[in-house]
Coordinates of N, CA, C and O in Angstrom, one line a residue:
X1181 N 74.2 90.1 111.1 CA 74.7 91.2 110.3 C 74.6 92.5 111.0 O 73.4 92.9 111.2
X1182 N 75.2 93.0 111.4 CA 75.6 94.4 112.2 C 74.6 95.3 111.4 O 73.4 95.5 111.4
X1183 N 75.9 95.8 110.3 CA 75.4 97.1 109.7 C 73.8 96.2 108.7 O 73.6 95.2 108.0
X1184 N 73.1 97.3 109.3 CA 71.3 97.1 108.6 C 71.1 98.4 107.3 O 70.1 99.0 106.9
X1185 N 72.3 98.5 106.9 CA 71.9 99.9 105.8 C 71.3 99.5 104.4 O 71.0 98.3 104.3
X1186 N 71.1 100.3 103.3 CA 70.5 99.7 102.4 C 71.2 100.6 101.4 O 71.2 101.9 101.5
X1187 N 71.9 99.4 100.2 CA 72.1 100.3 99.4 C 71.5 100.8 97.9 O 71.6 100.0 97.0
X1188 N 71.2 101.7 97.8 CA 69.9 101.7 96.5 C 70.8 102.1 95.6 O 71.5 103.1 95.9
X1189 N 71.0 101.6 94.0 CA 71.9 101.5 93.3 C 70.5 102.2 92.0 O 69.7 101.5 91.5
X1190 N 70.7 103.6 91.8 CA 69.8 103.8 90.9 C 69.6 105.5 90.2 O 69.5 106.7 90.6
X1191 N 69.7 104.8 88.9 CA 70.4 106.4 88.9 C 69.3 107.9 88.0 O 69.4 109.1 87.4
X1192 N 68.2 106.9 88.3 CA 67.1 107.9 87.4 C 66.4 108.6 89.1 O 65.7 108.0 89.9
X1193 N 66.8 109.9 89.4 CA 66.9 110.9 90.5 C 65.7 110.5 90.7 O 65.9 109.6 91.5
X1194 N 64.2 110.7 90.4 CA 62.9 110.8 90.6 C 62.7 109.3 90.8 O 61.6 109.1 91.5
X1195 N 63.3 108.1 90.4 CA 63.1 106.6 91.2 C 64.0 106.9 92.5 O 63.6 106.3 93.5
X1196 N 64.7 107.5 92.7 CA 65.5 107.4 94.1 C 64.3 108.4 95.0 O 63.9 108.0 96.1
X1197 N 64.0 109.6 94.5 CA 63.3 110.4 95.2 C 61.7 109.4 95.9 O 61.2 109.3 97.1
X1198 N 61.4 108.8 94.9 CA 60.2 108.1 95.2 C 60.6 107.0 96.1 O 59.8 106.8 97.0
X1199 N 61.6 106.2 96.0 CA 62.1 105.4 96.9 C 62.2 105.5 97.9 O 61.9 104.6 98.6
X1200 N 62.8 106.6 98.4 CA 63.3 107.2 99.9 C 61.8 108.0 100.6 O 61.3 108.1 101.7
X1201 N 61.4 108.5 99.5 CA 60.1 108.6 99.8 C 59.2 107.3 100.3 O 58.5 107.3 101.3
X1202 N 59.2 106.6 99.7 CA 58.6 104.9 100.5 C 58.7 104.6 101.1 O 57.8 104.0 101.8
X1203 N 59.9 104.6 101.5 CA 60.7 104.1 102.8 C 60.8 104.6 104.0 O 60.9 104.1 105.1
X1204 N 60.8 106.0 103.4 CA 60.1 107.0 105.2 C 58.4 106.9 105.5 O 57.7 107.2 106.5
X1205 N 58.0 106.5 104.3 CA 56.5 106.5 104.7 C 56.4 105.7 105.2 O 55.5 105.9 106.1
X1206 N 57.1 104.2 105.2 CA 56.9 102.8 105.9 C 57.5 102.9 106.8 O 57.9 101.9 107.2
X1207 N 57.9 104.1 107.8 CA 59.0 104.1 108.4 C 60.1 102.9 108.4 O 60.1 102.0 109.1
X1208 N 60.9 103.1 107.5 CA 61.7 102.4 107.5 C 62.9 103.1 107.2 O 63.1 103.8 106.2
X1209 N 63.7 102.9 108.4 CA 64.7 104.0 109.2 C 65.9 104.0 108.6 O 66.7 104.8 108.3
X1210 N 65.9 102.8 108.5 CA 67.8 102.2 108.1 C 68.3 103.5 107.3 O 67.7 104.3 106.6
X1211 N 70.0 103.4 107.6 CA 70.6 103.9 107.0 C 70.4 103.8 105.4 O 70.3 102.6 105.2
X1212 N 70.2 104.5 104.2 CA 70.0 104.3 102.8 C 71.4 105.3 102.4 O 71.6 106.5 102.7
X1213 N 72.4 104.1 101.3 CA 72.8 104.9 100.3 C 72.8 105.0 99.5 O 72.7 103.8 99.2
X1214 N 72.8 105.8 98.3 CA 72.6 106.1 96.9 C 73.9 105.7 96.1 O 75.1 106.0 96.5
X1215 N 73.7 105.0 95.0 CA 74.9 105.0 94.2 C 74.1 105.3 92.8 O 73.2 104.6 92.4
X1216 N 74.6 106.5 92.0 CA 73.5 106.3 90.5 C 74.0 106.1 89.6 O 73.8 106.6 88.5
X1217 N 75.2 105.0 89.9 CA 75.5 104.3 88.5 C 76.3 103.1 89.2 O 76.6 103.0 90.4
X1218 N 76.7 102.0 88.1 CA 77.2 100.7 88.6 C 78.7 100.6 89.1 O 79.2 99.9 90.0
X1219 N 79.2 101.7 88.0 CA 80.9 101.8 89.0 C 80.6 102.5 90.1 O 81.2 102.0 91.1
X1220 N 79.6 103.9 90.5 CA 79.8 104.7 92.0 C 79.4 103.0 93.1 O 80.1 102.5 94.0
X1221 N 78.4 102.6 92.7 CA 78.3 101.4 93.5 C 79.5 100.5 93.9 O 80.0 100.4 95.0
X1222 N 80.0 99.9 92.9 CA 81.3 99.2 93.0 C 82.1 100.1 93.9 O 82.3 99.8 95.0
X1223 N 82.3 100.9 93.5 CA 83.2 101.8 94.8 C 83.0 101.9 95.6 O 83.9 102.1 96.4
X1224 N 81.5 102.1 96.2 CA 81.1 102.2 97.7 C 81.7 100.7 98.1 O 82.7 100.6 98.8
X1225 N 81.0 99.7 97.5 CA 81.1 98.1 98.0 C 82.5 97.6 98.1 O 82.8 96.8 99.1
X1226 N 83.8 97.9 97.0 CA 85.1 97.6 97.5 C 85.9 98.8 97.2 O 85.9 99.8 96.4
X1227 N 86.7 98.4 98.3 CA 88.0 99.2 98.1 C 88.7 99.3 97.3 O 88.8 98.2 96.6
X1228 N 89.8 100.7 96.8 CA 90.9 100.3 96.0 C 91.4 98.9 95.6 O 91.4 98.6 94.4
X1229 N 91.8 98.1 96.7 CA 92.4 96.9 96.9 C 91.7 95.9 96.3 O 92.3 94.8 96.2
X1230 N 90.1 96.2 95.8 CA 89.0 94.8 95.4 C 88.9 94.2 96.9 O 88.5 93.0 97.1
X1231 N 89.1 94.9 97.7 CA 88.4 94.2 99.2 C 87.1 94.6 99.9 O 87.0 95.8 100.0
X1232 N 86.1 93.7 100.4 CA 84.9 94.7 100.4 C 85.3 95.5 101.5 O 86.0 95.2 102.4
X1233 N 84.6 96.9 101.2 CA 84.2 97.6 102.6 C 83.4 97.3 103.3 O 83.3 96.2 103.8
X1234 N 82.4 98.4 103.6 CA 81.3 98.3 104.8 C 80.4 97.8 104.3 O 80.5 98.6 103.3
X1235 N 79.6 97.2 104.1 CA 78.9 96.3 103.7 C 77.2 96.2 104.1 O 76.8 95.8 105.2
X1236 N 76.4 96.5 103.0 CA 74.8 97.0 103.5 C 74.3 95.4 103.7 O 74.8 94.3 103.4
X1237 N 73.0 96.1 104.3 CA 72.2 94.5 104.7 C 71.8 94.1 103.6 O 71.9 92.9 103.4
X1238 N 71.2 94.9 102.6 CA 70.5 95.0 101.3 C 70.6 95.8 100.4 O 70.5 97.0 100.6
X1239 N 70.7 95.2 99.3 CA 71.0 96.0 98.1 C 69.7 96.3 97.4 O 68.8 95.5 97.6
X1240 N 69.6 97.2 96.6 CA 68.0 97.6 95.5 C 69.0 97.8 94.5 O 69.8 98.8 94.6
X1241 N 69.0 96.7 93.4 CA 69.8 97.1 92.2 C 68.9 97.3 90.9 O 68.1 96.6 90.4
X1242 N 69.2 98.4 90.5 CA 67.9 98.8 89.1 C 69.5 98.0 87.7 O 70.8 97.8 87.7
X1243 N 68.7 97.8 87.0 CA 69.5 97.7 85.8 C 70.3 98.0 85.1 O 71.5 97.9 85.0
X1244 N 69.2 98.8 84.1 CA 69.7 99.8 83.4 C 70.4 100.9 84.1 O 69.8 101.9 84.4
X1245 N 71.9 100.9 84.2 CA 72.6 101.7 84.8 C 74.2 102.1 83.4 O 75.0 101.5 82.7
X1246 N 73.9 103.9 83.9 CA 75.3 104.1 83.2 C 76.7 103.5 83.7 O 76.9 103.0 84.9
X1247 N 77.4 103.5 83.0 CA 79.3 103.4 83.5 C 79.6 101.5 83.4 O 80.3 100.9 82.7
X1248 N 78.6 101.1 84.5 CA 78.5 99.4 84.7 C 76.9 99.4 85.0 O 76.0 99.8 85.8
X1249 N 77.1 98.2 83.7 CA 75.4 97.5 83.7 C 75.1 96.9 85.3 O 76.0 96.4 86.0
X1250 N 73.9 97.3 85.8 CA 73.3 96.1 86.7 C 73.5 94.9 86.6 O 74.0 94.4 87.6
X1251 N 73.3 94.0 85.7 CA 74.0 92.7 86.0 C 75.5 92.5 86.0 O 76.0 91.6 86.5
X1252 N 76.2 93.4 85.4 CA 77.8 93.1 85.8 C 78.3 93.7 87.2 O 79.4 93.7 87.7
X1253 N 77.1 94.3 87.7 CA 77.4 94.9 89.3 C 77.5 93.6 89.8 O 78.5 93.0 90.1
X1254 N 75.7 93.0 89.8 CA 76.1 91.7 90.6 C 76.5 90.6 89.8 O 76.3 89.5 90.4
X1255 N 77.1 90.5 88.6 CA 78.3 89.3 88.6 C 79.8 89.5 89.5 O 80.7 88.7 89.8
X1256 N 79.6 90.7 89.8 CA 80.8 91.0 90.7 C 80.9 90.5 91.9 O 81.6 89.6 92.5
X1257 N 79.9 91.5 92.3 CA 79.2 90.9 93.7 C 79.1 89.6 94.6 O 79.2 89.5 95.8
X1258 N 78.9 88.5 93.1 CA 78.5 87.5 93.6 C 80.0 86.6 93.1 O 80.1 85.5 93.4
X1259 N 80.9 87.1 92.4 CA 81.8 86.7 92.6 C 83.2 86.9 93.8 O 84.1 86.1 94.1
X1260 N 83.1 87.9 94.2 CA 83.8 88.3 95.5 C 83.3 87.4 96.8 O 82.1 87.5 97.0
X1261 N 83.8 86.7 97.5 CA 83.8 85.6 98.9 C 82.7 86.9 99.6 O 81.5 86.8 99.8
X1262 N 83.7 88.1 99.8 CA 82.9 89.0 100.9 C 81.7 89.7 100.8 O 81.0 90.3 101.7
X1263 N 81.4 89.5 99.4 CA 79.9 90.1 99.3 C 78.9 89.2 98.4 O 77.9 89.7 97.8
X1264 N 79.2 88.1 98.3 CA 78.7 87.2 97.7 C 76.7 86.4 98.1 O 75.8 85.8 97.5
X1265 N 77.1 87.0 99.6 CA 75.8 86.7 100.6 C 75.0 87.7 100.8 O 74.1 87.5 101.6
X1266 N 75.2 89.0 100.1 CA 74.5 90.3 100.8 C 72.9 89.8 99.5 O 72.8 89.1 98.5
X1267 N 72.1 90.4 100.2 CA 70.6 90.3 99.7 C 71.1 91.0 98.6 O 71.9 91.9 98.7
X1268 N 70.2 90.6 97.2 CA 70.4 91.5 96.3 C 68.9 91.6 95.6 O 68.3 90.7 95.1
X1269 N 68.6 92.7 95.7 CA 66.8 92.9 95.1 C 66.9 93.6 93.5 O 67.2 94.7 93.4
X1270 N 66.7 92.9 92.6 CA 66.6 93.8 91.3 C 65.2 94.5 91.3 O 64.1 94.0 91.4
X1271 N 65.7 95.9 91.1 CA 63.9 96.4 91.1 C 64.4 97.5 89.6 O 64.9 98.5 89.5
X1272 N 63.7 96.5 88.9 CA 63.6 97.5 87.4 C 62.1 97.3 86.6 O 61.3 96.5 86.7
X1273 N 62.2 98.6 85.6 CA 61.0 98.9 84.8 C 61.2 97.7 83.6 O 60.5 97.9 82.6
X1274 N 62.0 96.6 83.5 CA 62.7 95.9 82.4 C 61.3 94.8 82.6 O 60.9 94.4 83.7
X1275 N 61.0 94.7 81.5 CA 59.9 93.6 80.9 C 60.8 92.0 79.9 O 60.3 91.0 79.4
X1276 N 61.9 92.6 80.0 CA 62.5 91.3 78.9 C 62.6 90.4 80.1 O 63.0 90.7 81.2
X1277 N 62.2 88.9 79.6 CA 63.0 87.6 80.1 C 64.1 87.8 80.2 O 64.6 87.7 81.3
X1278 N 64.8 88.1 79.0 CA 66.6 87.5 79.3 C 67.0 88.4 80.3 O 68.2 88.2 80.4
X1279 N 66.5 89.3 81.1 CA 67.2 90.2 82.1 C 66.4 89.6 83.3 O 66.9 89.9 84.4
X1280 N 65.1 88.7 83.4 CA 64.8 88.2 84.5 C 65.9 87.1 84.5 O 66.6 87.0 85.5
X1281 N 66.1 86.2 83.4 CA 66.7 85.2 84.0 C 68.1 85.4 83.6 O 68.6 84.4 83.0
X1282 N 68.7 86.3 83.7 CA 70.3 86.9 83.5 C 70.3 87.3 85.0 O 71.3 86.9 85.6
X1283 N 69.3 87.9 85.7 CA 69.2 88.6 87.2 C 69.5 87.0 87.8 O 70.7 86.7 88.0
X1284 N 68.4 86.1 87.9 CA 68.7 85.3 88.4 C 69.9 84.3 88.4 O 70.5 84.0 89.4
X1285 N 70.5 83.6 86.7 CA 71.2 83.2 86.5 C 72.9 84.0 87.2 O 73.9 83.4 87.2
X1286 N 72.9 85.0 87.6 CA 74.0 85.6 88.3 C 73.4 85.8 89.7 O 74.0 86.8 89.9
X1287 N 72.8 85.6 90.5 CA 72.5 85.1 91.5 C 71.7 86.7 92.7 O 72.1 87.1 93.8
X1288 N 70.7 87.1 91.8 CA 69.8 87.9 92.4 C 69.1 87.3 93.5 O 68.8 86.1 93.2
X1289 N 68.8 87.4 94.4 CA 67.6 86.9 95.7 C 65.9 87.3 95.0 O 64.8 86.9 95.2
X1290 N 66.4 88.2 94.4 CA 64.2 88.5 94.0 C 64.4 89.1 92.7 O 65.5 89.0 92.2
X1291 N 63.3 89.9 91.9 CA 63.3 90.7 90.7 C 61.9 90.8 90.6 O 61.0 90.0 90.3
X1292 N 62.0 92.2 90.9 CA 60.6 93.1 90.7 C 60.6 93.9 90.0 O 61.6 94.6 89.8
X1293 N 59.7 94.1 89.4 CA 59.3 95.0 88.4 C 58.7 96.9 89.5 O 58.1 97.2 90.5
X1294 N 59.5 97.4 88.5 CA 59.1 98.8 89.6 C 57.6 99.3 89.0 O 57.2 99.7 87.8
X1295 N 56.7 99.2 90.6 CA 55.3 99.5 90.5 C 54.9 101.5 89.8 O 55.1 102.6 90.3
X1296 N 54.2 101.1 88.5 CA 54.1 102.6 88.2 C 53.1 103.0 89.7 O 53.7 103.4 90.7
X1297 N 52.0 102.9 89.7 CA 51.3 103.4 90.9 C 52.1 103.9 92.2 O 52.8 103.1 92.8
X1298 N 51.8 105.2 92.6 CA 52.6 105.1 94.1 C 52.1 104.7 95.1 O 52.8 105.1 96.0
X1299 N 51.2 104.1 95.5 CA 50.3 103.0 96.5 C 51.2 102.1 96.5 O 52.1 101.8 97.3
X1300 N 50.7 101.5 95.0 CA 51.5 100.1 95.0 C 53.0 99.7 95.0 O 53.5 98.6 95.2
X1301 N 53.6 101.2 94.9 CA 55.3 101.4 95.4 C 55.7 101.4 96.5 O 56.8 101.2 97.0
X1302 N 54.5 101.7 97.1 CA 54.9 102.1 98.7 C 54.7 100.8 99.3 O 55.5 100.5 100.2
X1303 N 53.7 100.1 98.9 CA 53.1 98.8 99.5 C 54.4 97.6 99.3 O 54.9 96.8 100.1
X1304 N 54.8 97.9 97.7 CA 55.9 97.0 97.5 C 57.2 97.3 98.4 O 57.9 96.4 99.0
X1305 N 57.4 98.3 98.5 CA 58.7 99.0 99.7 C 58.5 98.3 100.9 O 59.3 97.5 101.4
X1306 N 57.1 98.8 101.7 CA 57.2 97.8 103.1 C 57.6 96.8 102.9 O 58.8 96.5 103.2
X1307 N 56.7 95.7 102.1 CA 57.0 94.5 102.0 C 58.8 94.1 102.1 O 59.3 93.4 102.9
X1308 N 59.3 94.9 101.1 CA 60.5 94.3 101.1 C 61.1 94.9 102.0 O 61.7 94.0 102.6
X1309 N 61.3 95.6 102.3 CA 61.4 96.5 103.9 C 61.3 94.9 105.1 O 62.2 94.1 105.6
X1310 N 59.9 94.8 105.2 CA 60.1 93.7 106.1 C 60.4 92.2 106.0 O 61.0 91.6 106.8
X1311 N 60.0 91.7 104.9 CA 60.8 90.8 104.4 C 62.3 90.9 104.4 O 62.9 90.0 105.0
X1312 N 62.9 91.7 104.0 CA 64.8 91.8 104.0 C 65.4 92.4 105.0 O 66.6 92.1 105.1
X1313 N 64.8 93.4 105.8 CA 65.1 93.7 106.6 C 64.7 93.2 108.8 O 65.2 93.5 109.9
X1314 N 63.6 92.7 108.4 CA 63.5 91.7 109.1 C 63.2 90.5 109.5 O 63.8 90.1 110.5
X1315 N 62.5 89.9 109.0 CA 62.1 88.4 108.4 C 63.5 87.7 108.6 O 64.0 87.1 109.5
X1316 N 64.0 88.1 107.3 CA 64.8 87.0 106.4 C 65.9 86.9 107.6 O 66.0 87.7 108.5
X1317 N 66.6 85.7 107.5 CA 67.7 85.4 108.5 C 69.2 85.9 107.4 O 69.3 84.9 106.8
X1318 N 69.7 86.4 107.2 CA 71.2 86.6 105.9 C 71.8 85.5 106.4 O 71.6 85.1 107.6
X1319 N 72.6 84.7 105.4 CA 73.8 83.8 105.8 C 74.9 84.4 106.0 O 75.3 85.3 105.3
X1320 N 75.4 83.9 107.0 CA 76.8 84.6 107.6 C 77.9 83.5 106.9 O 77.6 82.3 106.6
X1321 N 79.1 84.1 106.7 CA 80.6 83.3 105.9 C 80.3 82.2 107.2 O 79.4 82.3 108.1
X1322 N 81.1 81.3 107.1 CA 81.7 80.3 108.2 C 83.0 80.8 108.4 O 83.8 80.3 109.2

């Protein structure tokens, strides 16, 4: 996968602030874009046409989002051929089951709960930082 950007889908300002904040502390460089709500997302990810565009290495999808819910981001996602394989990380403050296994049942790769502590935010950022960003191998289409 070329482009290594990350796209952070989240629209409470002070979770994005803290996030990008994590992420420069882990030095973790990658390009990051912001979408703070579930249609701006959708529009970064396809075009007018419903064809994907440019396409991040990893996505951070929070849930609870205005315009379009977090899970109907990625029932989309994972319905479309072209973005069907992009990593998708749910990182929300959501404690209900039915949204753990709604994330998974539409086909999230992980689901974390976002760490109140900022140690433990930061700690959880590397991790997935290197885990998804370099570890993991992505599946490429055939």
């Amino acid at each position: 996968m070329k482009n290594r950007s990350i796209l952070l889908v989240e629209d409470n300002a002070d979770d994005v602030a803290l996030m990008l904040h994590a992420l420069k502390s882990n030095r973790i460089t990658n390009q990051i874009s912001v979408a703070e709500d579930g249609e701006q997302a959708l529009n970064m990810l396809f075009s007018d046409k419903g064809e994907a565009a440019n396409q991040p290495a990893l996505i951070l999808l929070d849930l609870n989002l205005p315009k379009v819910e977090g899970l109907e981001v990625l029932r989309q996602l994972r319905a479309n051929a072209d973005t069907r394989l992009i990593p998708v990380v749910v990182l929300t403050s959501s404690l209900e089951q039915s949204d753990l296994q709604n994330a998974y049942g539409y086909g999230a790769n992980s689901y974390l709960r976002k760490p109140v502590d900022f140690e433990e935010f930061v700690q959880v950022t590397r991790d997935l930082g290197h885990y998804w960003l370099q570890l993991n191998n992505p599946a490429v289409e055939a």
